CSV table of C-alpha atoms and ligand atoms in Angstrom, one decimal:
chain,number,residue,atom,x,y,z
A,18,UNK,CA,0.0,0.0,0.3
A,19,UNK,CA,1.3,3.5,-0.7
A,20,UNK,CA,1.9,5.5,2.3
A,21,UNK,CA,1.0,9.2,2.4
A,22,UNK,CA,4.3,11.1,4.0
A,23,UNK,CA,3.2,14.6,3.4
A,24,UNK,CA,0.9,17.2,1.5
A,25,UNK,CA,1.0,20.5,0.2
A,26,UNK,CA,-2.6,21.9,-0.1
A,27,UNK,CA,-3.0,23.6,-3.2
A,28,UNK,CA,-6.8,24.2,-3.5
A,29,UNK,CA,-10.0,23.2,-2.2
A,30,UNK,CA,-9.7,19.3,-3.2
A,31,UNK,CA,-6.3,19.6,-5.1
A,32,UNK,CA,-2.8,19.0,-3.7
A,33,UNK,CA,0.8,17.9,-4.0
A,34,UNK,CA,1.2,14.5,-1.9
A,35,UNK,CA,4.6,12.7,-1.2
A,36,UNK,CA,4.0,9.0,-1.1
A,37,UNK,CA,6.2,6.1,-0.5
A,38,UNK,CA,5.6,2.7,-1.8
A,39,UNK,CA,7.9,-0.2,-2.9
A,40,UNK,CA,9.0,1.9,-6.0
A,41,UNK,CA,10.4,4.4,-3.9
A,42,UNK,CA,9.0,8.1,-3.3
A,43,UNK,CA,6.9,10.0,-5.7
A,44,UNK,CA,5.5,13.8,-5.4
A,45,UNK,CA,2.2,13.3,-7.1
A,46,UNK,CA,-0.8,15.8,-7.9
A,47,UNK,CA,-4.0,14.6,-6.1
A,48,UNK,CA,-7.5,15.2,-6.4
A,49,UNK,CA,-10.4,14.7,-4.2
A,50,UNK,CA,-13.4,13.4,-5.9
A,51,UNK,CA,-17.1,13.9,-5.1
A,52,UNK,CA,-17.3,11.1,-2.9
A,53,UNK,CA,-14.5,12.4,-0.6
A,54,UNK,CA,-11.5,9.8,-1.9
A,55,UNK,CA,-8.2,11.3,-2.9
A,56,UNK,CA,-6.8,9.6,-6.1
A,57,UNK,CA,-3.9,10.8,-8.6
A,58,UNK,CA,-4.8,13.2,-10.6
A,59,UNK,CA,-4.3,13.5,-14.7
A,60,UNK,CA,-4.2,16.3,-17.0
A,61,UNK,CA,-7.2,18.2,-17.0
A,62,UNK,CA,-8.1,17.5,-13.3
A,63,UNK,CA,-6.8,21.0,-12.6
A,64,UNK,CA,-3.8,20.3,-10.0
A,65,UNK,CA,-1.5,21.8,-12.2
A,66,UNK,CA,-3.7,25.0,-12.7
A,67,UNK,CA,-4.1,25.2,-9.0
A,68,UNK,CA,-0.4,24.9,-8.5
A,69,UNK,CA,0.0,28.0,-11.0
A,70,UNK,CA,-2.7,29.9,-8.9
A,71,UNK,CA,-0.9,29.0,-5.7
A,72,UNK,CA,2.4,30.3,-7.3
A,73,UNK,CA,0.9,33.6,-8.7
A,74,UNK,CA,-0.7,34.5,-5.1
A,75,UNK,CA,2.8,35.5,-4.1
A,76,UNK,CA,6.0,35.7,-5.8
A,77,UNK,CA,9.2,35.1,-3.8
A,78,UNK,CA,9.9,32.0,-1.6
A,79,UNK,CA,7.6,30.7,1.0
A,80,UNK,CA,7.8,27.7,3.6
A,81,UNK,CA,5.0,25.4,4.3
A,82,UNK,CA,6.2,22.8,6.8
A,83,UNK,CA,8.7,20.6,4.8
A,84,UNK,CA,7.9,22.4,1.8
A,85,UNK,CA,9.4,25.3,0.2
A,86,UNK,CA,7.6,27.3,-2.7
A,87,UNK,CA,9.5,29.4,-4.9
A,88,UNK,CA,7.5,31.6,-7.2
A,89,UNK,CA,9.1,34.0,-9.8
A,90,UNK,CA,6.6,34.5,-12.5
A,91,UNK,CA,3.4,35.4,-10.9
A,92,UNK,CA,1.1,34.2,-13.6
A,93,UNK,CA,-2.2,32.1,-14.2
A,94,UNK,CA,-2.9,29.9,-16.9
A,95,UNK,CA,-5.9,27.7,-17.7
A,96,UNK,CA,-6.5,24.4,-19.7
A,97,UNK,CA,-4.3,21.1,-19.1
A,98,UNK,CA,-3.1,18.5,-20.8
A,99,UNK,CA,-0.3,15.9,-20.8
A,100,UNK,CA,3.0,16.8,-22.6
A,101,UNK,CA,2.5,13.5,-24.9
A,102,UNK,CA,6.2,12.4,-25.0
A,103,UNK,CA,8.1,9.6,-23.1
A,104,UNK,CA,9.4,10.6,-20.0
A,105,UNK,CA,10.4,9.8,-16.5
A,106,UNK,CA,8.2,12.0,-14.6
A,107,UNK,CA,4.7,13.4,-15.3
A,108,UNK,CA,4.6,16.6,-17.1
A,109,UNK,CA,1.4,18.7,-17.9
A,110,UNK,CA,1.1,21.9,-20.1
A,111,UNK,CA,-1.1,24.6,-19.0
A,112,UNK,CA,-2.9,27.2,-21.2
A,113,UNK,CA,0.2,26.5,-23.4
A,114,UNK,CA,2.1,29.0,-21.3
A,115,UNK,CA,3.5,26.8,-18.7
A,116,UNK,CA,4.8,23.3,-18.0
A,117,UNK,CA,4.6,21.9,-14.9
A,118,UNK,CA,6.3,18.8,-14.2
A,119,UNK,CA,5.5,16.3,-11.1
A,120,UNK,CA,8.5,14.7,-9.8
A,121,UNK,CA,7.0,11.1,-9.9
A,122,UNK,CA,10.2,9.8,-9.3
A,123,UNK,CA,11.5,11.6,-6.6
A,124,UNK,CA,15.1,12.0,-6.5
A,125,UNK,CA,17.2,11.3,-3.4
A,126,UNK,CA,18.5,14.9,-2.4
A,127,UNK,CA,20.3,16.9,-2.1
A,128,UNK,CA,19.0,17.8,-5.4
A,129,UNK,CA,21.2,20.3,-7.8
A,130,UNK,CA,18.5,21.8,-9.2
A,131,UNK,CA,17.5,24.6,-7.1
A,132,UNK,CA,21.1,26.1,-6.7
A,133,UNK,CA,21.7,25.9,-10.3
A,134,UNK,CA,18.6,27.4,-11.6
A,135,UNK,CA,18.8,30.2,-8.9
A,136,UNK,CA,22.2,31.5,-10.1
A,137,UNK,CA,21.2,31.2,-13.8
A,138,UNK,CA,18.4,33.4,-13.0
A,139,UNK,CA,20.2,35.8,-11.0
A,140,UNK,CA,22.8,35.8,-13.7
A,141,UNK,CA,19.8,36.7,-16.2
A,142,UNK,CA,20.7,33.7,-18.5
A,143,UNK,CA,17.9,33.6,-21.3
A,144,UNK,CA,19.2,29.8,-22.7
A,145,UNK,CA,16.7,27.9,-20.7
A,146,UNK,CA,12.9,27.9,-20.5
A,147,UNK,CA,11.9,30.5,-18.3
A,148,UNK,CA,11.5,29.2,-14.7
A,149,UNK,CA,8.0,30.2,-13.1
A,150,UNK,CA,8.6,28.5,-9.8
A,151,UNK,CA,9.9,25.3,-8.0
A,152,UNK,CA,8.5,23.2,-5.3
A,153,UNK,CA,11.1,21.4,-2.9
A,154,UNK,CA,10.4,19.0,-0.3
A,155,UNK,CA,12.4,18.3,2.7
A,156,UNK,CA,12.9,14.5,4.2
A,157,UNK,CA,13.0,13.8,7.6
A,158,UNK,CA,16.6,13.9,7.5
A,159,UNK,CA,16.3,17.4,6.6
A,160,UNK,CA,17.6,17.0,2.6
A,161,UNK,CA,15.9,18.6,0.2
A,162,UNK,CA,14.7,17.5,-3.1
A,163,UNK,CA,12.6,18.9,-5.7
A,164,UNK,CA,8.8,17.8,-6.0
A,165,UNK,CA,7.4,19.9,-8.7
A,166,UNK,CA,8.9,22.6,-11.3
A,167,UNK,CA,6.9,24.9,-13.5
A,168,UNK,CA,8.7,26.5,-16.4
A,169,UNK,CA,7.6,28.5,-19.4
A,170,UNK,CA,6.2,26.2,-22.1
A,171,UNK,CA,8.2,26.1,-25.3
A,172,UNK,CA,5.9,25.6,-28.2
A,173,UNK,CA,6.6,22.8,-30.5
A,174,UNK,CA,10.2,22.0,-28.9
A,175,UNK,CA,12.0,19.2,-30.0
A,176,UNK,CA,15.3,17.7,-28.4
A,177,UNK,CA,18.4,17.1,-30.1
A,178,UNK,CA,17.6,13.6,-30.7
A,179,UNK,CA,15.5,14.8,-33.1
A,180,UNK,CA,16.8,18.1,-34.4
A,181,UNK,CA,20.3,16.9,-34.4
A,182,UNK,CA,19.8,13.7,-36.2
A,183,UNK,CA,17.4,15.3,-38.8
A,184,UNK,CA,20.0,18.1,-39.5
A,185,UNK,CA,22.8,15.5,-39.7
A,186,UNK,CA,20.9,13.2,-42.0
A,187,UNK,CA,19.8,16.3,-44.4
A,188,UNK,CA,23.5,17.4,-44.5
A,189,UNK,CA,25.1,13.9,-45.4
A,190,UNK,CA,22.4,13.7,-47.8
A,191,UNK,CA,22.8,17.0,-50.1
A,192,UNK,CA,26.6,17.5,-49.0
A,193,UNK,CA,25.5,21.0,-47.3
A,194,UNK,CA,26.8,21.2,-43.7
A,195,UNK,CA,25.4,24.9,-43.4
A,196,UNK,CA,22.6,24.0,-41.3
A,197,UNK,CA,24.5,21.6,-39.2
A,198,UNK,CA,27.3,24.1,-38.7
A,199,UNK,CA,25.1,26.7,-37.6
A,200,UNK,CA,23.0,24.8,-35.0
A,201,UNK,CA,26.3,23.7,-33.6
A,202,UNK,CA,27.4,27.4,-33.5
A,203,UNK,CA,24.3,28.4,-31.7
A,204,UNK,CA,24.5,25.4,-29.1
A,205,UNK,CA,28.2,26.3,-28.7
A,206,UNK,CA,27.4,29.8,-27.7
A,207,UNK,CA,24.5,28.6,-25.6
A,208,UNK,CA,26.5,26.6,-23.7
A,209,UNK,CA,29.2,29.2,-23.1
A,210,UNK,CA,26.7,31.5,-22.1
A,211,UNK,CA,25.6,29.0,-19.6
A,212,UNK,CA,28.7,28.4,-18.3
A,213,UNK,CA,29.8,32.3,-17.9
A,214,UNK,CA,26.3,32.4,-16.2
A,215,UNK,CA,27.5,29.9,-13.4
A,216,UNK,CA,31.1,31.2,-13.2
A,217,UNK,CA,30.3,33.1,-9.9
A,218,UNK,CA,30.2,29.2,-8.6
A,219,UNK,CA,33.9,28.8,-9.9
A,220,UNK,CA,36.7,27.5,-7.3
A,221,UNK,CA,39.7,25.4,-8.5
A,222,UNK,CA,39.8,21.4,-8.1
A,223,UNK,CA,41.3,19.8,-5.1
A,224,UNK,CA,43.6,16.7,-5.5
A,225,UNK,CA,40.7,14.7,-3.9
A,226,UNK,CA,38.3,15.7,-6.9
A,227,UNK,CA,40.9,14.8,-9.0
A,228,UNK,CA,41.6,11.2,-7.6
A,229,UNK,CA,37.8,10.6,-7.7
A,230,UNK,CA,37.2,11.7,-11.3
A,231,UNK,CA,40.1,9.3,-12.2
A,232,UNK,CA,38.9,6.5,-9.8
A,233,UNK,CA,35.4,6.6,-11.3
A,234,UNK,CA,36.4,6.7,-14.8
A,235,UNK,CA,38.7,3.5,-14.2
A,236,UNK,CA,35.6,1.7,-12.3
A,237,UNK,CA,33.7,2.5,-15.2
A,238,UNK,CA,36.4,0.9,-17.4
A,239,UNK,CA,36.6,-2.4,-15.5
A,240,UNK,CA,32.4,-2.5,-15.6
A,241,UNK,CA,32.7,-1.8,-19.8
A,242,UNK,CA,35.4,-4.2,-20.5
A,243,UNK,CA,33.4,-7.1,-18.7
A,244,UNK,CA,30.6,-6.3,-20.7
A,245,UNK,CA,32.1,-5.3,-24.2
A,246,UNK,CA,34.9,-7.2,-25.8
A,247,UNK,CA,36.0,-4.4,-28.2
A,248,UNK,CA,36.4,-2.1,-24.9
A,249,UNK,CA,38.4,-5.4,-22.9
A,250,UNK,CA,40.5,-5.9,-26.4
A,251,UNK,CA,41.6,-2.1,-26.3
A,252,UNK,CA,41.4,-1.5,-22.6
A,253,UNK,CA,44.9,0.0,-22.1
A,254,UNK,CA,44.6,2.5,-24.8
A,255,UNK,CA,41.4,3.5,-23.1
A,256,UNK,CA,43.2,3.6,-19.9
A,257,UNK,CA,45.6,5.9,-20.9
A,258,UNK,CA,42.9,8.4,-22.2
A,259,UNK,CA,41.4,8.3,-19.1
A,260,UNK,CA,44.7,8.8,-16.9
A,261,UNK,CA,45.0,12.3,-17.4
A,262,UNK,CA,41.7,12.9,-15.0
A,263,UNK,CA,43.8,12.1,-11.8
A,264,UNK,CA,46.2,15.2,-12.7
A,265,UNK,CA,43.3,17.7,-12.8
A,266,UNK,CA,43.8,19.7,-9.2
A,267,UNK,CA,43.6,23.2,-9.6
A,268,UNK,CA,41.5,22.7,-12.6
A,269,UNK,CA,38.4,25.3,-12.3
A,270,UNK,CA,35.4,23.6,-11.6
A,271,UNK,CA,31.5,25.0,-11.6
A,272,UNK,CA,28.4,24.1,-10.7
A,273,UNK,CA,27.8,23.2,-14.2
A,274,UNK,CA,24.9,21.2,-15.7
A,275,UNK,CA,26.2,18.0,-15.1
A,276,UNK,CA,24.3,16.1,-17.6
A,277,UNK,CA,24.7,17.8,-20.8
A,278,UNK,CA,23.8,16.0,-24.1
A,279,UNK,CA,21.7,16.9,-27.1
A,280,UNK,CA,18.8,15.4,-25.8
A,281,UNK,CA,18.7,18.4,-23.0
A,282,UNK,CA,19.1,20.7,-25.6
A,283,UNK,CA,15.6,22.0,-27.0
A,284,UNK,CA,14.7,23.7,-30.3
A,285,UNK,CA,11.7,26.0,-30.2
A,286,UNK,CA,10.8,28.7,-32.9
A,287,UNK,CA,14.1,28.7,-34.1
A,288,UNK,CA,16.2,28.8,-30.9
A,289,UNK,CA,18.0,26.5,-28.7
A,290,UNK,CA,17.4,26.2,-24.9
A,291,UNK,CA,18.8,24.1,-22.6
A,292,UNK,CA,16.8,21.9,-20.0
A,293,UNK,CA,16.9,19.3,-17.2
A,294,UNK,CA,19.2,20.6,-14.2
A,295,UNK,CA,18.5,17.6,-12.4
A,296,UNK,CA,22.3,16.4,-12.5
A,297,UNK,CA,23.7,13.0,-13.9
A,298,UNK,CA,21.0,10.1,-12.9
A,299,UNK,CA,24.0,7.4,-12.8
A,300,UNK,CA,25.6,9.1,-10.2
A,301,UNK,CA,24.8,8.8,-6.4
A,302,UNK,CA,22.9,11.8,-4.6
A,303,UNK,CA,26.2,13.0,-3.0
A,304,UNK,CA,28.2,13.2,-6.1
A,305,UNK,CA,25.7,14.5,-8.4
A,306,UNK,CA,25.5,17.7,-6.7
A,307,UNK,CA,29.4,18.3,-6.7
A,308,UNK,CA,30.9,20.8,-8.9
A,309,UNK,CA,32.4,19.8,-12.3
A,310,UNK,CA,34.8,21.0,-14.9
A,311,UNK,CA,33.2,22.8,-17.5
A,312,UNK,CA,34.9,20.3,-20.1
A,313,UNK,CA,32.6,17.5,-18.7
A,314,UNK,CA,29.4,19.2,-20.2
A,315,UNK,CA,31.4,20.1,-23.1
A,316,UNK,CA,32.4,16.4,-23.8
A,317,UNK,CA,28.7,15.5,-22.9
A,318,UNK,CA,27.6,17.8,-26.1
A,319,UNK,CA,30.6,16.8,-28.3
A,320,UNK,CA,30.2,13.2,-28.1
A,321,UNK,CA,26.0,13.4,-28.1
A,322,UNK,CA,26.6,14.9,-31.5
A,323,UNK,CA,28.9,12.0,-32.6
A,324,UNK,CA,26.1,9.6,-31.2
A,325,UNK,CA,23.6,11.3,-33.0
A,326,UNK,CA,25.6,11.0,-36.3
A,327,UNK,CA,25.5,7.4,-35.5
A,328,UNK,CA,21.7,7.3,-35.1
A,329,UNK,CA,21.3,8.8,-38.3
A,330,UNK,CA,23.6,6.4,-40.0
A,331,UNK,CA,21.6,3.5,-38.5
A,332,UNK,CA,18.6,4.8,-40.0
A,333,UNK,CA,19.2,5.9,-43.2
A,334,UNK,CA,22.0,4.4,-45.9
A,335,UNK,CA,23.6,7.6,-46.0
A,336,UNK,CA,27.4,7.4,-47.2
A,337,UNK,CA,29.2,6.8,-43.9
A,338,UNK,CA,32.1,9.2,-45.2
A,339,UNK,CA,29.8,11.9,-45.9
A,340,UNK,CA,28.2,11.2,-42.4
A,341,UNK,CA,31.6,11.6,-40.6
A,342,UNK,CA,32.7,14.6,-42.2
A,343,UNK,CA,29.5,16.2,-41.1
A,344,UNK,CA,29.8,15.0,-37.7
A,345,UNK,CA,33.7,16.2,-37.7
A,346,UNK,CA,32.5,19.5,-38.9
A,347,UNK,CA,29.5,19.9,-36.3
A,348,UNK,CA,31.6,19.3,-33.4
A,349,UNK,CA,34.4,21.2,-34.6
A,350,UNK,CA,32.0,24.3,-35.0
A,351,UNK,CA,30.4,23.4,-31.7
A,352,UNK,CA,33.8,23.7,-29.9
A,353,UNK,CA,35.3,26.6,-31.7
A,354,UNK,CA,31.8,28.6,-30.9
A,355,UNK,CA,32.1,27.7,-27.7
A,356,UNK,CA,35.6,28.8,-26.7
A,357,UNK,CA,34.8,31.9,-28.9
A,358,UNK,CA,31.7,32.9,-26.7
A,359,UNK,CA,33.1,32.0,-23.5
A,360,UNK,CA,36.2,34.4,-24.1
A,361,UNK,CA,33.9,37.2,-25.5
A,362,UNK,CA,31.9,37.0,-22.3
A,363,UNK,CA,35.2,37.2,-20.0
A,364,UNK,CA,35.6,33.9,-18.4
A,365,UNK,CA,37.9,32.1,-20.8
A,366,UNK,CA,40.0,30.7,-18.2
A,367,UNK,CA,36.8,28.2,-16.8
A,368,UNK,CA,37.3,26.0,-19.7
A,369,UNK,CA,40.3,23.8,-19.4
A,370,UNK,CA,40.3,21.5,-22.6
A,371,UNK,CA,43.1,19.0,-21.0
A,372,UNK,CA,40.3,16.3,-19.9
A,373,UNK,CA,38.2,16.6,-23.2
A,374,UNK,CA,39.2,13.4,-24.4
A,375,UNK,CA,39.1,11.5,-21.4
A,376,UNK,CA,35.5,12.7,-20.5
A,377,UNK,CA,34.4,11.6,-24.1
A,378,UNK,CA,35.8,8.5,-23.5
A,379,UNK,CA,33.8,7.8,-20.2
A,380,UNK,CA,30.6,9.0,-21.6
A,381,UNK,CA,31.3,6.5,-24.4
A,382,UNK,CA,32.1,3.5,-21.3
A,383,UNK,CA,28.5,4.7,-19.6
A,384,UNK,CA,26.6,4.1,-22.8
A,385,UNK,CA,28.1,0.6,-22.9
A,386,UNK,CA,27.3,0.1,-19.5
A,387,UNK,CA,23.8,1.5,-19.7
A,388,UNK,CA,23.1,-0.4,-23.2
A,389,UNK,CA,24.0,-3.6,-21.6
A,390,UNK,CA,22.3,-3.6,-18.5
A,391,UNK,CA,19.1,-1.7,-19.4
A,392,UNK,CA,18.9,-0.9,-23.6
A,393,UNK,CA,20.6,-3.8,-25.5
A,394,UNK,CA,19.2,-2.0,-28.7
A,395,UNK,CA,21.3,1.0,-28.2
A,396,UNK,CA,24.5,-0.8,-28.1
A,397,UNK,CA,25.3,0.0,-31.8
A,398,UNK,CA,25.9,3.6,-30.7
A,399,UNK,CA,28.7,2.6,-28.4
A,400,UNK,CA,30.1,-0.2,-30.7
A,401,UNK,CA,30.4,2.6,-33.5
A,402,UNK,CA,31.2,5.6,-31.3
A,403,UNK,CA,34.4,3.9,-29.2
A,404,UNK,CA,36.3,3.0,-32.3
A,405,UNK,CA,36.0,6.4,-33.7
A,406,UNK,CA,37.1,8.0,-30.8
A,407,UNK,CA,40.0,5.8,-30.3
A,408,UNK,CA,40.8,6.6,-34.0
A,409,UNK,CA,40.8,10.3,-33.4
A,410,UNK,CA,44.0,9.9,-31.7
A,411,UNK,CA,45.4,12.1,-29.1
A,412,UNK,CA,44.5,15.8,-30.3
A,413,UNK,CA,47.6,18.2,-30.6
B,13,LIG,P1,11.6,13.7,-17.8
B,13,LIG,O1,12.8,14.1,-16.9
B,13,LIG,O2,10.6,13.3,-17.1
B,13,LIG,O3,12.2,12.7,-18.7
B,13,LIG,P2,12.1,16.2,-19.3
B,13,LIG,O4,12.2,17.3,-18.2
B,13,LIG,O5,13.3,15.5,-19.8
B,13,LIG,O6,11.2,14.9,-18.6
B,13,LIG,O7,11.1,16.6,-20.3
B,13,LIG,C1,10.8,15.6,-21.4
B,13,LIG,C2,10.3,16.1,-22.7
B,13,LIG,O8,9.5,17.1,-22.6
B,13,LIG,C3,11.4,16.9,-23.3
B,13,LIG,O9,12.3,16.1,-24.0
B,13,LIG,C4,10.6,17.9,-24.2
B,13,LIG,O10,10.5,17.0,-25.6
B,13,LIG,C5,9.4,18.4,-23.1
B,13,LIG,N1,9.9,19.7,-22.4
B,13,LIG,C6,10.4,19.6,-21.5
B,13,LIG,N2,10.4,20.9,-21.0
B,13,LIG,C7,9.7,21.4,-22.0
B,13,LIG,C8,9.4,23.0,-22.3
B,13,LIG,N3,9.4,23.8,-21.1
B,13,LIG,N4,8.3,23.3,-23.4
B,13,LIG,C9,8.0,22.7,-24.0
B,13,LIG,N5,8.4,21.0,-24.2
B,13,LIG,C10,9.1,20.4,-23.0
B,14,LIG,MG1,15.5,15.0,-19.3
């Protein structure tokens, strides 16, 4: 039986409940039916509208028991519909104006999003859906996590597993890399603007940080080699690429995105937006919140662009050489635009490219482990990405 741990009343017969069951904790929208019974609400039951109304009553930060409600927009909207895409949590679009995301898979705290989003807001970062509000909940041990978030709705938004794959496919088909380069340049500038906005959190990495990064990468290498023959065959070469992580003491770290890849970048109305500041889901909560080198986010984007090209190859009969050229051009343009924009904004020293290749390699190892354990049909991506990355060699 699900157990009700806590509830935040939003309106008559509408509330946000914290519920525990065998699967863990959930933050669920609940509605009270005419017979007085509470049930989980769906889009159309008015709980997302009620949250917007509660947020709009008072902007600022208010605490109610174990809940903290931050409100920035002060706007209401009416008319609920489900977001209609595959997702982990439950999002409801309200009035084509806002998206309410209920954390039906409540993350163990501490949760990285409240601080990262607050820093980005304060810096005036415009490259994310404008945040309207955030509801956090403190568990008995005093650790805070996100129960619900409300963001501006981006009409017709598609993520990079759609827009990047489509652009790469078109470019490899007609030989015009222009649109891919243009998108890569815009996304490079966007990531630089995000990092510049987060630069107030910068600090030097400790020797302990560097050892943790190296140990974590070698742990992934061990797992990947036991699951993937090719990784096992090339173990010493991969290890050579990861070794540099241990020497990163002193490199700058920031409270970066932490889980950046093309799937986190939405395209809407011809503009790109970064989403999802929940941190890397494969890390334990205590590590998910730690600051990272900017190169970790950059590597996540660069490597996922390669993965998008591998997806494009799988679903078309495009010439592999043409695809490889488009892939390389997109990555190069992304990196150049990132560095140029970061320098133009000031904090060029925030980005140390030393660990770029190691973090890209780590990302491929994670894909191997993920595919082997959860999604075997994804394995063609690391199958193709690992030899390609090894062949790229050590950049000069
Ligand atoms: P989950 O963490 O539950 O998987 P996400 O926050 O990653 O949910 O969102 C899932 C999808 O919902 C995104 O890939 C995107 O298509 C859509 N989406 C997310 N935020 C917005 C937004 N502000 N406007 C429009 N669509 C969005
Ligand atoms: Mg996501």
